[in-house]
Short mmCIF file of C-alpha atoms and ligand atoms in Angstrom, two decimals:
data_model
loop_
_atom_site.label_atom_id
_atom_site.label_comp_id
_atom_site.label_asym_id
_atom_site.label_seq_id
_atom_site.Cartn_x
_atom_site.Cartn_y
_atom_site.Cartn_z
CA MET A 250 44.93 69.88 -134.77
CA ALA A 251 42.09 67.32 -134.63
CA SER A 252 40.04 67.12 -137.84
CA GLY A 253 36.65 68.86 -137.94
CA SER A 254 35.33 66.49 -140.57
CA THR A 255 34.30 63.75 -138.10
CA PHE A 256 32.10 66.10 -136.07
CA ALA A 257 28.47 66.01 -137.20
CA HIS A 258 26.77 68.57 -134.94
CA ARG A 259 25.70 71.79 -136.59
CA HIS A 260 24.53 73.29 -133.28
CA ILE A 261 25.82 72.88 -129.72
CA LEU A 262 22.63 73.00 -127.64
CA GLY A 263 23.66 70.73 -124.77
CA LEU A 264 25.88 67.84 -123.75
CA GLU A 265 22.76 65.67 -123.84
CA GLN A 266 23.09 65.49 -127.65
CA LEU A 267 26.82 64.68 -127.62
CA SER A 268 28.16 61.13 -127.51
CA ARG A 269 31.23 60.08 -125.57
CA GLU A 270 33.14 60.12 -128.88
CA ASP A 271 31.91 63.65 -129.68
CA ILE A 272 33.05 64.88 -126.27
CA SER A 273 36.46 63.19 -126.63
CA HIS A 274 36.84 64.78 -130.07
CA ILE A 275 36.00 68.27 -128.73
CA LEU A 276 38.44 67.86 -125.83
CA ALA A 277 41.22 66.67 -128.16
CA THR A 278 40.57 69.62 -130.47
CA ALA A 279 40.58 72.04 -127.54
CA ASP A 280 43.84 70.54 -126.32
CA SER A 281 45.42 71.18 -129.72
CA PHE A 282 44.21 74.81 -129.70
CA LYS A 283 45.32 75.62 -126.15
CA GLU A 284 48.91 76.38 -127.14
CA ILE A 285 47.79 79.27 -129.40
CA SER A 286 46.89 81.34 -126.33
CA THR A 287 50.48 81.04 -125.02
CA ARG A 288 52.10 82.49 -128.17
CA SER A 289 53.30 86.08 -128.32
CA ILE A 290 51.05 86.59 -131.40
CA LYS A 291 47.82 84.89 -130.27
CA LYS A 292 46.09 84.62 -133.62
CA VAL A 293 45.54 81.99 -136.32
CA PRO A 294 43.64 82.54 -139.57
CA THR A 295 41.29 79.52 -139.15
CA LEU A 296 38.01 81.48 -139.07
CA ARG A 297 39.07 84.51 -141.12
CA GLY A 298 36.08 86.01 -142.94
CA HIS A 299 33.53 84.34 -140.64
CA THR A 300 31.00 86.37 -138.68
CA ILE A 301 30.14 85.47 -135.09
CA ILE A 302 27.39 87.19 -133.09
CA ASN A 303 27.26 87.07 -129.28
CA LEU A 304 23.61 87.40 -128.24
CA PHE A 305 23.64 87.59 -124.45
CA PHE A 306 20.29 88.27 -122.73
CA GLU A 307 21.73 87.58 -119.26
CA PRO A 308 24.84 88.96 -117.53
CA SER A 309 28.12 87.17 -118.14
CA THR A 310 31.79 87.88 -117.53
CA ARG A 311 33.57 84.61 -118.29
CA THR A 312 31.48 83.01 -121.03
CA ARG A 313 30.93 86.08 -123.16
CA LEU A 314 34.51 87.27 -122.99
CA SER A 315 35.82 83.75 -123.47
CA PHE A 316 33.77 83.21 -126.66
CA GLU A 317 34.90 86.62 -127.94
CA VAL A 318 38.56 85.94 -127.15
CA ALA A 319 38.25 82.49 -128.78
CA ALA A 320 36.68 83.96 -131.93
CA LYS A 321 39.24 86.76 -132.22
CA ARG A 322 42.16 84.35 -131.70
CA MET A 323 40.81 82.51 -134.76
CA SER A 324 40.50 85.77 -136.75
CA ALA A 325 36.67 85.77 -136.91
CA ASP A 326 34.71 89.05 -136.92
CA THR A 327 32.69 89.30 -133.70
CA PHE A 328 29.70 91.44 -132.74
CA ASN A 329 27.92 91.71 -129.38
CA ILE A 330 24.24 92.31 -128.67
CA SER A 331 22.93 92.70 -125.13
CA PRO A 332 19.31 93.05 -123.97
CA SER A 333 19.61 96.80 -123.40
CA THR A 334 20.79 97.31 -127.00
CA SER A 335 18.41 94.85 -128.67
CA SER A 336 14.91 95.50 -129.96
CA THR A 337 13.47 92.81 -127.66
CA THR A 338 13.13 95.74 -125.21
CA LYS A 339 10.66 97.23 -127.75
CA GLY A 340 8.52 94.10 -127.86
CA GLU A 341 10.21 92.16 -130.68
CA THR A 342 10.06 88.39 -130.18
CA LEU A 343 13.21 86.32 -129.94
CA ALA A 344 12.21 84.54 -133.16
CA ASP A 345 11.86 87.86 -135.02
CA THR A 346 15.15 89.14 -133.60
CA ALA A 347 16.73 85.88 -134.77
CA ARG A 348 15.31 86.16 -138.31
CA ASN A 349 16.60 89.73 -138.59
CA ILE A 350 20.05 88.74 -137.39
CA SER A 351 19.97 85.80 -139.80
CA ALA A 352 19.26 88.18 -142.70
CA MET A 353 22.77 89.62 -142.11
CA HIS A 354 24.28 86.18 -142.80
CA PRO A 355 26.24 85.42 -139.62
CA ASP A 356 28.03 82.08 -139.52
CA ILE A 357 27.65 81.38 -135.80
CA ILE A 358 25.29 82.82 -133.16
CA ILE A 359 26.16 82.30 -129.50
CA ILE A 360 23.18 82.80 -127.20
CA ARG A 361 22.66 83.09 -123.45
CA HIS A 362 19.07 83.42 -122.31
CA ALA A 363 17.07 83.08 -119.09
CA CYS A 364 14.59 80.72 -120.82
CA SER A 365 15.45 77.04 -121.17
CA GLY A 366 15.08 76.12 -124.84
CA ALA A 367 15.85 79.57 -126.29
CA PRO A 368 18.93 78.25 -128.18
CA LEU A 369 16.81 75.43 -129.67
CA LEU A 370 14.20 77.95 -130.80
CA LEU A 371 16.94 80.10 -132.33
CA SER A 372 18.45 77.12 -134.16
CA ARG A 373 15.08 76.57 -135.86
CA CYS A 374 14.86 80.20 -137.07
CA VAL A 375 18.36 80.82 -138.45
CA LYS A 376 20.79 79.36 -140.97
CA ALA A 377 23.79 80.00 -138.71
CA ALA A 378 25.22 77.45 -136.32
CA VAL A 379 23.91 78.10 -132.79
CA ILE A 380 25.93 77.58 -129.62
CA ASN A 381 24.17 77.58 -126.25
CA ALA A 382 26.07 79.79 -123.77
CA GLY A 383 23.63 78.93 -120.97
CA ASP A 384 19.82 78.68 -121.13
CA GLY A 385 17.85 79.00 -117.91
CA ALA A 386 18.39 76.00 -115.66
CA HIS A 387 18.77 73.70 -118.69
CA GLU A 388 22.38 73.44 -119.92
CA HIS A 389 25.68 75.29 -120.21
CA PRO A 390 27.54 72.95 -122.56
CA SER A 391 30.77 74.91 -123.03
CA GLN A 392 31.12 75.17 -119.22
CA GLY A 393 30.58 71.42 -118.88
CA LEU A 394 33.22 70.79 -121.55
CA LEU A 395 35.80 73.10 -119.97
CA ASP A 396 35.20 71.39 -116.64
CA LEU A 397 35.83 68.01 -118.27
CA MET A 398 38.98 69.34 -119.94
CA THR A 399 40.33 70.74 -116.66
CA VAL A 400 39.85 67.44 -114.83
CA LYS A 401 41.18 65.34 -117.73
CA GLU A 402 44.38 67.45 -117.85
CA ARG A 403 45.07 66.63 -114.19
CA ARG A 404 43.83 63.03 -114.07
CA THR A 405 44.56 61.79 -117.65
CA THR A 406 41.30 59.82 -117.69
CA LEU A 407 37.79 60.76 -116.59
CA SER A 408 36.79 57.15 -116.12
CA GLY A 409 36.36 55.92 -112.55
CA LEU A 410 36.57 59.35 -110.88
CA LYS A 411 34.34 60.53 -108.05
CA ILE A 412 32.98 64.03 -108.66
CA ALA A 413 31.27 65.78 -105.70
CA LEU A 414 28.86 68.46 -106.90
CA ILE A 415 27.72 70.67 -104.03
CA GLY A 416 25.14 73.45 -103.83
CA ASP A 417 22.18 74.72 -105.81
CA ILE A 418 21.64 71.79 -108.16
CA ALA A 419 18.01 72.66 -108.94
CA HIS A 420 18.66 75.99 -110.64
CA SER A 421 22.07 75.25 -112.11
CA ARG A 422 22.55 74.66 -115.83
CA VAL A 423 26.20 73.93 -115.03
CA ALA A 424 25.09 71.08 -112.74
CA ARG A 425 23.02 69.51 -115.52
CA SER A 426 25.81 69.77 -118.10
CA ASP A 427 28.41 68.50 -115.62
CA ILE A 428 26.28 65.54 -114.53
CA ILE A 429 25.60 64.56 -118.14
CA GLY A 430 29.21 65.15 -119.22
CA PHE A 431 31.05 63.47 -116.35
CA THR A 432 28.75 60.43 -116.23
CA ARG A 433 28.98 60.00 -120.01
CA MET A 434 32.78 59.95 -119.70
CA GLY A 435 32.67 57.29 -116.97
CA SER A 436 32.90 59.37 -113.77
CA ALA A 437 30.50 58.94 -110.83
CA VAL A 438 28.78 62.19 -109.83
CA HIS A 439 27.64 62.56 -106.20
CA VAL A 440 25.45 65.56 -105.41
CA TYR A 441 24.57 67.27 -102.16
CA GLY A 442 22.91 70.54 -101.23
CA PRO A 443 19.96 72.04 -99.36
CA SER A 444 16.92 69.79 -99.91
CA THR A 445 15.03 72.77 -101.37
CA LEU A 446 17.75 73.06 -104.04
CA ILE A 447 17.86 69.42 -105.15
CA PRO A 448 15.55 68.70 -108.10
CA LYS A 449 13.28 65.67 -108.22
CA GLY A 450 14.60 62.87 -110.46
CA ILE A 451 18.28 63.81 -110.10
CA ASP A 452 19.09 60.06 -110.19
CA GLN A 453 17.53 59.84 -113.66
CA LEU A 454 20.30 62.14 -114.87
CA GLY A 455 22.80 59.60 -113.55
CA ALA A 456 23.85 61.33 -110.30
CA THR A 457 23.83 59.84 -106.80
CA LEU A 458 22.13 61.97 -104.13
CA CYS A 459 24.08 62.00 -100.85
CA THR A 460 22.63 62.48 -97.39
CA SER A 461 25.52 64.53 -95.97
CA LEU A 462 28.31 66.82 -97.15
CA GLU A 463 30.84 64.41 -95.66
CA GLU A 464 29.42 61.50 -97.68
CA ALA A 465 29.55 63.52 -100.91
CA VAL A 466 33.12 64.77 -100.43
CA ARG A 467 34.75 61.66 -98.88
CA ASP A 468 37.41 60.23 -101.29
CA ALA A 469 36.32 62.58 -104.08
CA ASP A 470 38.73 63.34 -106.93
CA VAL A 471 36.94 66.62 -107.62
CA VAL A 472 34.95 68.92 -105.32
CA MET A 473 32.85 71.23 -107.48
CA THR A 474 30.80 73.90 -105.75
CA LEU A 475 27.97 75.85 -107.35
CA ARG A 476 26.68 79.34 -106.75
CA ILE A 477 23.21 79.90 -105.29
CA GLN A 478 21.22 81.04 -108.32
CA HIS A 479 19.15 83.77 -106.62
CA GLU A 480 18.04 85.06 -110.04
CA ARG A 481 16.21 81.78 -110.74
CA GLN A 482 14.47 81.48 -107.35
CA ASN A 483 10.99 82.97 -107.05
CA ASP A 484 10.84 82.56 -103.26
CA PRO A 485 13.78 82.47 -100.84
CA LEU A 486 14.76 78.80 -100.49
CA LEU A 487 17.47 79.28 -97.87
CA PRO A 488 17.29 80.65 -94.32
CA SER A 489 20.47 82.77 -94.79
CA LEU A 490 23.78 82.73 -96.64
CA ARG A 491 25.63 82.48 -93.31
CA GLU A 492 23.67 79.35 -92.50
CA TYR A 493 24.40 78.01 -96.00
CA ALA A 494 28.15 78.64 -95.62
CA ARG A 495 28.15 76.78 -92.29
CA GLN A 496 26.26 73.75 -93.59
CA PHE A 497 27.29 73.49 -97.24
CA GLY A 498 30.52 75.51 -97.63
CA ILE A 499 33.75 73.63 -98.38
CA SER A 500 35.96 74.39 -95.39
CA GLY A 501 39.50 73.05 -95.10
CA ARG A 502 38.15 70.36 -92.75
CA ILE A 503 35.57 69.19 -95.27
CA LEU A 504 38.12 69.28 -98.12
CA SER A 505 40.48 67.07 -96.08
CA LEU A 506 37.93 64.24 -96.44
CA ALA A 507 38.49 64.19 -100.22
CA LYS A 508 41.54 62.58 -101.83
CA PRO A 509 44.73 64.47 -100.84
CA ASP A 510 45.16 65.76 -104.40
CA ALA A 511 41.46 66.45 -105.01
CA LEU A 512 40.71 69.37 -107.32
CA VAL A 513 38.59 72.30 -106.08
CA MET A 514 36.46 73.71 -108.88
CA HIS A 515 33.80 76.38 -109.31
CA PRO A 516 32.26 77.68 -112.56
CA GLY A 517 32.21 81.25 -111.23
CA PRO A 518 31.22 83.77 -110.21
CA VAL A 519 32.33 82.66 -106.71
CA ASN A 520 30.60 84.12 -103.67
CA ARG A 521 33.64 84.18 -101.39
CA GLY A 522 32.87 83.01 -97.89
CA VAL A 523 29.64 81.32 -99.01
CA GLU A 524 30.44 78.35 -101.27
CA LEU A 525 34.17 78.51 -100.57
CA PRO A 526 36.28 80.33 -97.96
CA PRO A 527 39.17 82.33 -99.52
CA GLU A 528 41.82 79.88 -98.27
CA VAL A 529 40.15 77.06 -100.25
CA ALA A 530 39.17 79.15 -103.30
CA ASP A 531 42.79 80.38 -103.61
CA GLY A 532 44.46 77.31 -102.11
CA PRO A 533 46.85 74.87 -103.80
CA GLN A 534 44.06 72.46 -104.79
CA SER A 535 42.00 75.13 -106.55
CA VAL A 536 41.92 74.97 -110.37
CA ILE A 537 39.28 77.68 -110.76
CA LEU A 538 41.46 79.87 -112.97
CA ASP A 539 42.60 76.85 -115.02
CA GLN A 540 38.90 76.35 -115.79
CA VAL A 541 38.78 79.88 -117.20
CA THR A 542 41.95 79.34 -119.27
CA ASN A 543 40.58 76.09 -120.68
CA GLY A 544 37.30 77.84 -121.48
CA VAL A 545 39.00 79.75 -124.30
CA ALA A 546 40.47 76.55 -125.79
CA VAL A 547 37.13 74.70 -125.56
CA ARG A 548 35.29 77.58 -127.23
CA MET A 549 37.90 77.78 -130.00
CA ALA A 550 37.29 74.08 -130.57
CA LEU A 551 33.50 74.49 -130.67
CA LEU A 552 33.67 77.40 -133.14
CA TYR A 553 36.05 75.43 -135.35
CA LEU A 554 34.05 72.21 -135.23
CA VAL A 555 30.61 73.72 -135.94
CA MET A 556 32.08 75.63 -138.90
CA GLY A 557 33.36 72.31 -140.24
CA THR A 558 29.76 71.11 -140.51
CA SER A 559 28.50 74.04 -142.65
N1 CP B 312 30.59 80.29 -115.58
C1 CP B 312 29.84 81.27 -116.15
O1 CP B 312 28.92 81.00 -116.92
O2 CP B 312 30.22 82.54 -115.82
P1 CP B 312 29.57 83.85 -116.43
O3 CP B 312 28.16 83.95 -115.93
O4 CP B 312 30.44 84.99 -115.96
O5 CP B 312 29.59 83.72 -117.93
#
């Protein structure tokens, strides 16, 4: 198991704050934890006696369950709060909710929120370590890290790879974390999507904007597609999903332009037939479920490492 003592980050708010060395350390720690999930007794005492609160203000299947599975595999006590069961529905501010939760002395709070910056606000109001599980269109650091882990497992190094990131870049926190993470580790990220869904200044994040799907995918090591984030669009920005699938979906023909062993990835939830047809989503190049498996290992590593800084 990698040592937690060399990790200096109390909170995980985004990949922006993590150096290349930090990311390598998290991935090595996750790698060492992955085997625990294959044992018949999937539990180690590492976080016994620690309290972890999942504070999810937006829907989630993968991230919430993955953090809970990770915490339980490390013997932590976990508690879940969702918007319908929290007093924010009665007008309490997030800061007041945070202070009240803090008064119960949790060790780690994991937050997902529709507002960019909510995890930062929380980290300023509580003594617990805070982990961002996705804030608005800002960052989704644990998703970025599990994506890096999945590619590194298959390619050994992340340096010199071409990553094609296709879809709704503007509203995607996964896109931001992936662009930051992959470029920091030496990969080249090429993005493409509907012009209404490409944010201004994407090059300042380190990505290259392509002018066609073919250009983005050609010779790619990884083809990562992103869901259309309808929940973060005020006005419809696409003519129709059928049109989107025709112009931006990764068909077998488009995938054949990438390297023969290119990985097909998607953070989920997948809209089958829109971003990916079933034969590609479930095909031999797809590592979508490996991403989910690695998510547990990455989250175990994050919980372990932030507790090492307390
Ligand atoms: N990838 C991801 O964040 O999925 P969920 O919304 O299900 O957590």
